[in-house]
Coordinates of C-alpha atoms and ligand atoms in Angstrom, one line a residue:
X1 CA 99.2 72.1 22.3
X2 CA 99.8 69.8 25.0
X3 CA 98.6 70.4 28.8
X4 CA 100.1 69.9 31.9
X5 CA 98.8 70.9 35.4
X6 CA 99.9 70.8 39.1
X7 CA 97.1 70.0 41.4
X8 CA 96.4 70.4 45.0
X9 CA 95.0 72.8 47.3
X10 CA 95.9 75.6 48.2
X11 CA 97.8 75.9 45.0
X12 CA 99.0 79.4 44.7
X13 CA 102.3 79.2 45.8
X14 CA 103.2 76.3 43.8
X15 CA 106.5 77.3 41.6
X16 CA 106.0 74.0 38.9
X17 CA 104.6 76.3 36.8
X18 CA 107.6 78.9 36.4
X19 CA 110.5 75.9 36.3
X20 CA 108.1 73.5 33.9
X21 CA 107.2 76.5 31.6
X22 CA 110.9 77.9 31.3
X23 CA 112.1 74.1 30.6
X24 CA 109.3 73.8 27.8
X25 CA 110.1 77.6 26.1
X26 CA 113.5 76.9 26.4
X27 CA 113.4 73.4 24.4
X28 CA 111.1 74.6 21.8
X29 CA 108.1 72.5 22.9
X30 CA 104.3 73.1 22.3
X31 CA 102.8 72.9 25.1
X32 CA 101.7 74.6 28.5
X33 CA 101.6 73.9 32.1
X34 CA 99.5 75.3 34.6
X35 CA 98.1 75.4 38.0
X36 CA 95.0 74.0 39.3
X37 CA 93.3 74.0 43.2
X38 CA 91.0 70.5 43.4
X39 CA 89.2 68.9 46.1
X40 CA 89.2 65.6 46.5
X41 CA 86.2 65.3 44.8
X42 CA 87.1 66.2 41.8
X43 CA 90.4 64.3 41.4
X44 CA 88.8 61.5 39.4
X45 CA 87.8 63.7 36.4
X46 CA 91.2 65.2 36.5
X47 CA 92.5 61.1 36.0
X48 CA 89.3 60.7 32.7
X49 CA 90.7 63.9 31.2
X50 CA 94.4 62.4 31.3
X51 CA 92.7 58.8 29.8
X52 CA 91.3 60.9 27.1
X53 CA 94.5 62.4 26.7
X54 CA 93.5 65.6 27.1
X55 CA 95.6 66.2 29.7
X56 CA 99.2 64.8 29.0
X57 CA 101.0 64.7 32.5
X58 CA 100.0 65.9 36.2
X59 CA 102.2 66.4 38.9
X60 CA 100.5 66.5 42.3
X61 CA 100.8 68.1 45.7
X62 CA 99.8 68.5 49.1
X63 CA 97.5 67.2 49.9
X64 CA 96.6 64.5 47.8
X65 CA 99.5 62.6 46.7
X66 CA 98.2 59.3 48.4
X67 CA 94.3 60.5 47.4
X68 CA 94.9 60.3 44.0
X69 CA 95.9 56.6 44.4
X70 CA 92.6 55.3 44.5
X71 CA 91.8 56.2 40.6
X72 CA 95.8 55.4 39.0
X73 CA 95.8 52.2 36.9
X74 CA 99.3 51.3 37.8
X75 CA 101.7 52.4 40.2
X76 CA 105.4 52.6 39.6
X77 CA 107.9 50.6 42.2
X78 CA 108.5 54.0 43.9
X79 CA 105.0 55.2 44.1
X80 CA 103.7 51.9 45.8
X81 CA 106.7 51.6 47.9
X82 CA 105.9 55.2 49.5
X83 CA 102.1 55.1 48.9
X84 CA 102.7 58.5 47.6
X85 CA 102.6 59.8 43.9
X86 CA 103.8 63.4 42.5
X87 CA 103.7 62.7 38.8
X88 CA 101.3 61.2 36.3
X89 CA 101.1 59.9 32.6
X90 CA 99.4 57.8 30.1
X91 CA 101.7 55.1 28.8
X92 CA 99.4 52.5 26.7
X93 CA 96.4 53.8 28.3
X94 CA 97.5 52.8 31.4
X95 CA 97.5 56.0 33.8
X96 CA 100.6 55.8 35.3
X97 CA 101.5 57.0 38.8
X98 CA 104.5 57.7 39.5
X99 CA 107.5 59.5 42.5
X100 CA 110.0 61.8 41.4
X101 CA 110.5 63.3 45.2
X102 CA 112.6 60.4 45.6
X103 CA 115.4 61.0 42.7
X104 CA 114.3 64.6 44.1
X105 CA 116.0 63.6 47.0
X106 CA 118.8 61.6 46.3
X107 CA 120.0 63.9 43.2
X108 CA 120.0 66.9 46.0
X109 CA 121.7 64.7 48.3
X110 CA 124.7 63.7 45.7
X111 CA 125.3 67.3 44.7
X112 CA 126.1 68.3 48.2
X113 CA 128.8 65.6 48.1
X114 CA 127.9 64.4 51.7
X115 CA 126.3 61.3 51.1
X116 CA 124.3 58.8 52.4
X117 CA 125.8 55.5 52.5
X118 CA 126.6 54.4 55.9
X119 CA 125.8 57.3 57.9
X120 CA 123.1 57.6 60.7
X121 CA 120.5 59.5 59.7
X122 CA 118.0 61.5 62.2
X123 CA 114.5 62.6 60.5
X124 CA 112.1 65.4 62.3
X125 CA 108.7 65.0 61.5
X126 CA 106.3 61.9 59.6
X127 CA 104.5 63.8 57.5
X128 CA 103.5 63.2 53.5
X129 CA 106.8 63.6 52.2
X130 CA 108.9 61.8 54.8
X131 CA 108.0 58.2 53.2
X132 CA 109.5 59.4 49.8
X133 CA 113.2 60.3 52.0
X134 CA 112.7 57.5 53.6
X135 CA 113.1 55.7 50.7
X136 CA 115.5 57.3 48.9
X137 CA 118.1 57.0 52.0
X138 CA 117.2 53.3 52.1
X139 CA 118.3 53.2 48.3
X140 CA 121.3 54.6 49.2
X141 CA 122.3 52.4 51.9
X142 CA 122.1 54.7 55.0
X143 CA 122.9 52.7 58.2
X144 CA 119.9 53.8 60.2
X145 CA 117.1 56.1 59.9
X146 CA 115.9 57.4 63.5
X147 CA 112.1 59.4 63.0
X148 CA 110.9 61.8 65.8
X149 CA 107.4 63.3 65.5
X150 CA 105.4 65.5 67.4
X151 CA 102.8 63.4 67.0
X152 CA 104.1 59.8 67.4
X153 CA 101.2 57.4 66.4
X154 CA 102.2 59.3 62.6
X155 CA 105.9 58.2 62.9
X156 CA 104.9 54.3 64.5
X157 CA 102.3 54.4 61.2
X158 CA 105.5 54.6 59.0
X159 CA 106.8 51.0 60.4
X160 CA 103.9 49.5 58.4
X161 CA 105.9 51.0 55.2
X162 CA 109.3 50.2 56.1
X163 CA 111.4 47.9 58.0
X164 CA 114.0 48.6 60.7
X165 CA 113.1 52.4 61.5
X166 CA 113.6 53.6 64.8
X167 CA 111.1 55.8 66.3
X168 CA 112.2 58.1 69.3
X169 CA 110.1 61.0 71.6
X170 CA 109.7 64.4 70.1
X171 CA 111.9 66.8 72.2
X172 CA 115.1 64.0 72.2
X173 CA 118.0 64.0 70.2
X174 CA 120.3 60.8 69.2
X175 CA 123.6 60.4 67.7
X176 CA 123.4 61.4 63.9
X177 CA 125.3 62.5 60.8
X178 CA 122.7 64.1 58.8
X179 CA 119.5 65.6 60.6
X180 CA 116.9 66.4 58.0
X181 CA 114.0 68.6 58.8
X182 CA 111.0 67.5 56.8
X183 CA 108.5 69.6 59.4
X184 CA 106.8 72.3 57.9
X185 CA 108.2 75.0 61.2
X186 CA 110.1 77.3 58.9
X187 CA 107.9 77.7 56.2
X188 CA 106.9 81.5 58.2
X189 CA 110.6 83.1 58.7
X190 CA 110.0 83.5 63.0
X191 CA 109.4 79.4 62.5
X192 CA 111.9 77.7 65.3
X193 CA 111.8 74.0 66.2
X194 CA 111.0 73.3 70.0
X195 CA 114.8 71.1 70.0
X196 CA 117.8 71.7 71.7
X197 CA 120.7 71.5 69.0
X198 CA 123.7 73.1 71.4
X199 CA 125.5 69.7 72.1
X200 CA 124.9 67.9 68.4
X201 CA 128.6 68.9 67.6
X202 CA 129.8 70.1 63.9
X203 CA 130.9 68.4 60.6
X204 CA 127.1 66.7 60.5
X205 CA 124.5 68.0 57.4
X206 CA 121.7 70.0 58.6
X207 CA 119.6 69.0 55.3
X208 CA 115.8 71.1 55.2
X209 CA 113.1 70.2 52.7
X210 CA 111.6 73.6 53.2
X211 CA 113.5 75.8 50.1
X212 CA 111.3 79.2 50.8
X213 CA 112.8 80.6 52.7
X214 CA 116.2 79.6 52.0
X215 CA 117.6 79.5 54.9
X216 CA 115.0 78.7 57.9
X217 CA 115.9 79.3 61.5
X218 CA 117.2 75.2 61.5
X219 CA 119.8 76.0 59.0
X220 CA 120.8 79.0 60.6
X221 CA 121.6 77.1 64.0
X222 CA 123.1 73.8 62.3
X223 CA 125.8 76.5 60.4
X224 CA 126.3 78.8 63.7
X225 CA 127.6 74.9 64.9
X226 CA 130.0 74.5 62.2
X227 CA 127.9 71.7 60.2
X228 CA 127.0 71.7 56.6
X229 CA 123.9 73.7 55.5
X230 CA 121.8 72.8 52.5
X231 CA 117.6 73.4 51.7
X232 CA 115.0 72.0 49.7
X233 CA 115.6 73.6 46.9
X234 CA 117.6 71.3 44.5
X235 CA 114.9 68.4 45.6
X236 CA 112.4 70.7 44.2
X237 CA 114.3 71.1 41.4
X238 CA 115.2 67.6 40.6
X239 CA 111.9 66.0 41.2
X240 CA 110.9 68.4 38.6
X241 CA 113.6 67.5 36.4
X242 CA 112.5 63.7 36.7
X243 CA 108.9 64.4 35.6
X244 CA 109.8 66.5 32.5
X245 CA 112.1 64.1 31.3
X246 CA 109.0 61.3 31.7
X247 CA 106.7 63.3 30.0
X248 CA 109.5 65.1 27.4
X249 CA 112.1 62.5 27.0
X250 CA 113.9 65.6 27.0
X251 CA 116.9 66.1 29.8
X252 CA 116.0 69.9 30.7
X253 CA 119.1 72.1 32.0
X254 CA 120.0 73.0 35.4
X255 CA 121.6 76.1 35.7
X256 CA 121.8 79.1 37.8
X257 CA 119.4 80.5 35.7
X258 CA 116.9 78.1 36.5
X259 CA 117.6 77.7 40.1
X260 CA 116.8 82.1 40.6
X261 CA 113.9 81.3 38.7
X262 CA 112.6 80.0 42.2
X263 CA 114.6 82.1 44.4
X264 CA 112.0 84.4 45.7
X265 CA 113.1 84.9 49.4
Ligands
NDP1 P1 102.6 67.4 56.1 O1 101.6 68.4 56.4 O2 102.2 66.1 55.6 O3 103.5 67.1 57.5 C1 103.8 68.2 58.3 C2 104.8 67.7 59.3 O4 105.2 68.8 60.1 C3 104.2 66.7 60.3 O5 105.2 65.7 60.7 C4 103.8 67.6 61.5 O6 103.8 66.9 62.7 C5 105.0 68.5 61.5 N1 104.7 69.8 62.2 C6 103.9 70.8 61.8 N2 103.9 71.8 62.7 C7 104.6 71.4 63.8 C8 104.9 71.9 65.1 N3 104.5 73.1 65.4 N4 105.7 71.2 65.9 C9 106.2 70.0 65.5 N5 105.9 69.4 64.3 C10 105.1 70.1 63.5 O7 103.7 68.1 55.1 P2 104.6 67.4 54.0 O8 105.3 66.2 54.6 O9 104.0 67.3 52.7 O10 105.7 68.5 53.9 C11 106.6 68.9 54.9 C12 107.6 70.0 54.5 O11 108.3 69.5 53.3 C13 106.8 71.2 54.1 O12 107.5 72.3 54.6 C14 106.9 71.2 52.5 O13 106.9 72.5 52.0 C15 108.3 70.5 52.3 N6 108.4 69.8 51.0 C16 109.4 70.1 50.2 C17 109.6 69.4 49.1 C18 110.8 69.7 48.2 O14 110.8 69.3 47.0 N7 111.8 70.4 48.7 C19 108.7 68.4 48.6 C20 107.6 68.1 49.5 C21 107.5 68.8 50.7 P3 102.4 66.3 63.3 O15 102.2 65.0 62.6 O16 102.6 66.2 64.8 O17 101.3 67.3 62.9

């Protein structure tokens, strides 16, 4: 039976386990995937155990997805690019770290048919996941990428990562086509951002990484406006997606099944 785990900590809300272990029933293969809180301290055994193949693949969360880095034999393009890794394997006994928020992203972004290329794109907040959007929307040829953080000295950091990103005051709003909230205000349901939206205009995307709940107070406001609405939740999905088909070389299914699997609002 092979093992898979999702790490971080806290842990229990995690819904890997629910998607992974549907995908794995539904294509007949043997093997289980689980949840597991770690400290830091412990994330270099969790690396032997995958060297001695007794773990087969680890995805990892919040907050050690740039922790883990120090113990990874290689890094993949992605995953060095962002300084971030969600999703680990052997491959010649080489542990292998790897990014699958950022197909996460970009997959998301391409089924909401508004995409990226060309547009200006406004980001609110600089925390562990923003490098991984950041990249994406650079693959995808996105005219510019505006950050805006509550604390600033986080979003200047991200300038070390990528070139050309402009970094404005928390509290001001630019000129955009697709405002992303990659904050965690929302996560609690009374969550509202400290911004004033009323003169952003419609026919933008109001894009939010948060999927639970599905539709935060930001989502609520960009729609009353007359933009396009969509959450996290197909990024969740797909970066899922990405690491089964690493570890599977099995395509799992997307359907509306799967996606009420991690509709718990
Ligand atoms: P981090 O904890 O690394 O970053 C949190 C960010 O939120 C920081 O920029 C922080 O600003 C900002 N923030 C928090 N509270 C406030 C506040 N009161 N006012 C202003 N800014 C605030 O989290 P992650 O980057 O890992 O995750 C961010 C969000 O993305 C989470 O909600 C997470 O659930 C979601 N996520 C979704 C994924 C998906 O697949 N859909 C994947 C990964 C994450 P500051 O620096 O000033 O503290």
């Amino acid at each position: 039976m092979k093992k898979y785990l999702v790490i971080g900590n806290p842990i229990d809300h995690s819904l890997s386990p629910l998607l992974h272990n549907f995908w794995i029933k539904e294509n007949n293969i043997k093997a289980i995937y689980k949840r597991k809180k770690i400290d830091k301290e412990n994330l270099e055994d969790i690396i032997l155990q995958i060297k001695k193949n007794q773990i087969q693949g680890v995805n990892v969360t919040v907050p050690h997805k740039k922790n883990i880095i120090p113990f990874i034999d290689q890094l993949s393009p992605e995953a060095e690019a962002t300084q971030s890794v969600n999703t680990i394997y052997l491959n010649e006994n080489k542990v292998i770290g790897h990014n699958t928020d950022i197909a996460g992203f970009e997959l998301s972004l391409k089924k909401t048919k508004y995409y990226a290329y060309d547009k200006k794109i406004f980001i609110l907040g600089a925390g562990g996941v923003v490098p991984s959007i950041i990249f994406s929307l650079k693959k995808m040829n996105a005219s510019s990428i505006i950050i805006s953080n509550r604390t600033k000295h986080k979003a200047l950091e991200l300038q070390k990562l990528f070139k050309n990103l402009e970094i404005i005051d928390w509290g001001k709003i630019p000129e955009f086509d697709i405002i992303i909230n990659a904050t965690s205000i929302g996560l609690r349901k009374n969550d509202r951002i400290d911004l004033d939206f009323s003169k952003v205009g419609s026919n933008k995307l109001f894009y939010d990484v948060i999927y639970n709940p599905g539709e935060t107070n930001f989502l609520k406001e960009g729609k009353k406006l007359g933009n396009q609405v969509e959450n996290g939740k197909l990024m969740f999905v797909y970066q899922a997606y990405e690491a089964f088909r690493l570890w599977h070389k099995v395509k799992p299914n997307i359907t509306k099944e799967t996606l009420e699997l991690i509709e718990n609002d």
